[in-house]
Amino acid sequence: MTELAKIPLAGVIGHPIAHSRSPALHGFWLCRYGVKGHYIPMDVAPADLETTLRHLPKIGFVGLNVTLPHKEAILKIADVITDRAALIGAANTLIFRKDGKIHADNTDGAGFVANLRQNAPHWAPSAGPAAVFGAGGAARAVAAALIEIGVPKIRISNRSRPRAEALRADFGAKLVVYDWVQAANMLEGVTTVINTTSLGMAGKPEFRVPLDALEPGAVVNDLVYNPLKTAFLAEAEQRGATIVDGLGMLLHQAAPGFERWFGPAPAVDEATRQAVLSA
Ligand code: NDP
């Protein structure tokens, strides 16, 4: 009985949640490391968010991942918020502390960096400016991470310009906003390029931007991971860039939560990718 009571529970809350790959990922790691624990997808409507969060620790939950549409709202409920989650304005990883407090962190930026380091080992973020397409929640995490690792300048462009301006206001003068119709001009001389828009995702229009100014040595990343090789990445590759898909970010952003809730620091490797892709 006491043994059963110790089995840790974690999961992901969103609305909807059926599409989430996180259960397959954490399930693979739980199995790989022989951890007696469970990771559960939970569809929670915004109106039920706080009540659910306050109850889950009482039934054995040690933490959660948070996905759309709760990533921002969670900050109003959490008791302790990391600096990076506050700066980004969103959290994706919760820890239910023994003192009853809810600790909220954002690991998207760290996941983004770990993905590029793993899949473009020669990537030198401080070697030149970066170009970021999009200014949504993911762009905020990417911009914060780029600044933290020493990118000298970030050029950013978003269909709705005020959202990019808001990022500049929050993150400072390292960001330079370009108009969406001139987004391709950002590419000249940049060494890192990231698509953070949802364009290119299965079911959405392609992300099309003229890549004539793309430096052949640039590292180009798409946060989209379905499909793995977007049309944007395929064209960048043809132009000599090193391309990195978005799946590695999904895997790496999950690792800190798994370690905190279940113990082992999980490896992100080809078997992990395949486990998630085949789920
Ligand atoms: P948001 O909804 O916060 O932002 C969406 C972004 O896409 C905005 O910049 C939006 O521009 C832009 N966009 C949407 N439709 C269009 C369009 N038709 N034309 C031009 N721009 C458009 O989403 P997130 O930032 O959370 O996520 C963005 C993408 O990143 C998604 O594909 C998501 O799956 C992916 N992602 C991947 C992660 C990973 O681990 N690989 C982690 C997090 C996100 P506007 O402001 O003008 O609407």
Short mmCIF file of C-alpha atoms in Angstrom, two decimals, residues 47-155:
data_model
loop_
_atom_site.label_atom_id
_atom_site.label_comp_id
_atom_site.label_asym_id
_atom_site.label_seq_id
_atom_site.Cartn_x
_atom_site.Cartn_y
_atom_site.Cartn_z
CA ALA A 47 -12.74 27.59 -16.46
CA ASP A 48 -11.57 24.44 -14.62
CA LEU A 49 -7.84 25.20 -14.69
CA GLU A 50 -7.29 26.50 -11.18
CA THR A 51 -9.53 23.95 -9.44
CA THR A 52 -7.81 21.11 -11.32
CA LEU A 53 -4.34 22.39 -10.45
CA ARG A 54 -5.17 22.67 -6.77
CA HIS A 55 -6.54 19.11 -6.67
CA LEU A 56 -3.96 17.16 -8.69
CA PRO A 57 -1.21 17.25 -6.00
CA LYS A 58 -3.67 15.75 -3.52
CA ILE A 59 -4.03 12.62 -5.66
CA GLY A 60 -0.33 12.02 -6.26
CA PHE A 61 0.66 14.38 -9.05
CA VAL A 62 4.19 15.77 -8.76
CA GLY A 63 4.01 18.10 -11.73
CA LEU A 64 2.63 18.85 -15.16
CA ASN A 65 3.36 20.07 -18.61
CA VAL A 66 1.10 22.87 -19.76
CA THR A 67 0.12 23.48 -23.35
CA LEU A 68 -2.32 25.65 -25.29
CA PRO A 69 -4.40 27.52 -24.25
CA HIS A 70 -3.14 27.53 -20.64
CA LYS A 71 0.52 28.55 -20.99
CA GLU A 72 -0.08 32.22 -20.14
CA ALA A 73 -3.03 31.81 -17.74
CA ILE A 74 -0.98 29.48 -15.59
CA LEU A 75 1.20 32.37 -14.47
CA LYS A 76 -1.76 33.92 -12.67
CA ILE A 77 -2.26 30.73 -10.66
CA ALA A 78 1.33 29.62 -9.93
CA ASP A 79 2.85 30.60 -6.58
CA VAL A 80 6.50 30.67 -7.71
CA ILE A 81 7.49 31.73 -11.23
CA THR A 82 11.02 31.48 -12.62
CA ASP A 83 12.57 34.61 -14.11
CA ARG A 84 12.59 33.13 -17.59
CA ALA A 85 8.90 32.15 -17.42
CA ALA A 86 8.07 35.67 -16.24
CA LEU A 87 10.11 37.22 -19.06
CA ILE A 88 8.53 34.96 -21.67
CA GLY A 89 5.09 35.47 -20.16
CA ALA A 90 4.25 31.78 -20.28
CA ALA A 91 5.07 28.49 -18.55
CA ASN A 92 5.16 24.94 -19.86
CA THR A 93 6.47 22.98 -16.86
CA LEU A 94 5.00 22.87 -13.35
CA ILE A 95 6.34 21.32 -10.20
CA PHE A 96 3.98 20.67 -7.30
CA ARG A 97 6.20 21.36 -4.31
CA LYS A 98 5.94 19.52 -1.02
CA ASP A 99 4.97 22.79 0.71
CA GLY A 100 1.88 22.96 -1.53
CA LYS A 101 3.21 25.71 -3.78
CA ILE A 102 2.99 25.49 -7.56
CA HIS A 103 6.32 26.27 -9.23
CA ALA A 104 6.12 27.36 -12.90
CA ASP A 105 9.01 27.32 -15.38
CA ASN A 106 9.44 27.67 -19.11
CA THR A 107 11.82 25.17 -20.74
CA ASP A 108 10.99 25.99 -24.38
CA GLY A 109 14.01 28.27 -24.81
CA ALA A 110 16.41 25.73 -23.31
CA GLY A 111 14.85 23.06 -25.54
CA PHE A 112 15.31 25.26 -28.58
CA VAL A 113 19.01 25.81 -27.82
CA ALA A 114 19.68 22.16 -26.97
CA ASN A 115 18.10 21.12 -30.28
CA LEU A 116 20.36 23.40 -32.30
CA ARG A 117 23.46 22.41 -30.34
CA GLN A 118 22.72 18.73 -30.85
CA ASN A 119 21.79 18.87 -34.52
CA ALA A 120 24.06 21.69 -35.76
CA PRO A 121 27.15 21.15 -33.58
CA HIS A 122 29.14 23.85 -35.39
CA TRP A 123 26.43 26.46 -34.61
CA ALA A 124 28.04 29.60 -33.19
CA PRO A 125 25.17 31.80 -31.96
CA SER A 126 27.40 34.78 -31.17
CA ALA A 127 28.94 34.77 -34.68
CA GLY A 128 26.24 36.95 -36.24
CA PRO A 129 22.69 38.26 -36.05
CA ALA A 130 19.65 35.99 -35.96
CA ALA A 131 16.41 36.34 -37.94
CA VAL A 132 13.16 35.30 -36.26
CA PHE A 133 9.92 34.96 -38.22
CA GLY A 134 6.85 35.23 -35.99
CA ALA A 135 6.22 36.85 -32.61
CA GLY A 136 3.88 34.47 -30.78
CA GLY A 137 4.53 32.55 -27.57
CA ALA A 138 7.23 30.35 -29.09
CA ALA A 139 9.05 33.39 -30.52
CA ARG A 140 9.23 34.91 -27.04
CA ALA A 141 10.94 31.78 -25.71
CA VAL A 142 13.31 31.71 -28.69
CA ALA A 143 14.21 35.40 -28.37
CA ALA A 144 14.87 35.08 -24.63
CA ALA A 145 17.14 32.08 -25.24
CA LEU A 146 19.02 33.77 -28.08
CA ILE A 147 19.72 36.80 -25.91
CA GLU A 148 20.84 34.61 -23.02
CA ILE A 149 23.40 32.77 -25.16
CA GLY A 150 24.86 35.93 -26.63
CA VAL A 151 23.38 36.48 -30.08
CA PRO A 152 24.46 40.04 -30.92
CA LYS A 153 21.26 41.14 -32.70
CA ILE A 154 17.83 39.65 -33.39
CA ARG A 155 15.88 40.76 -36.43
#
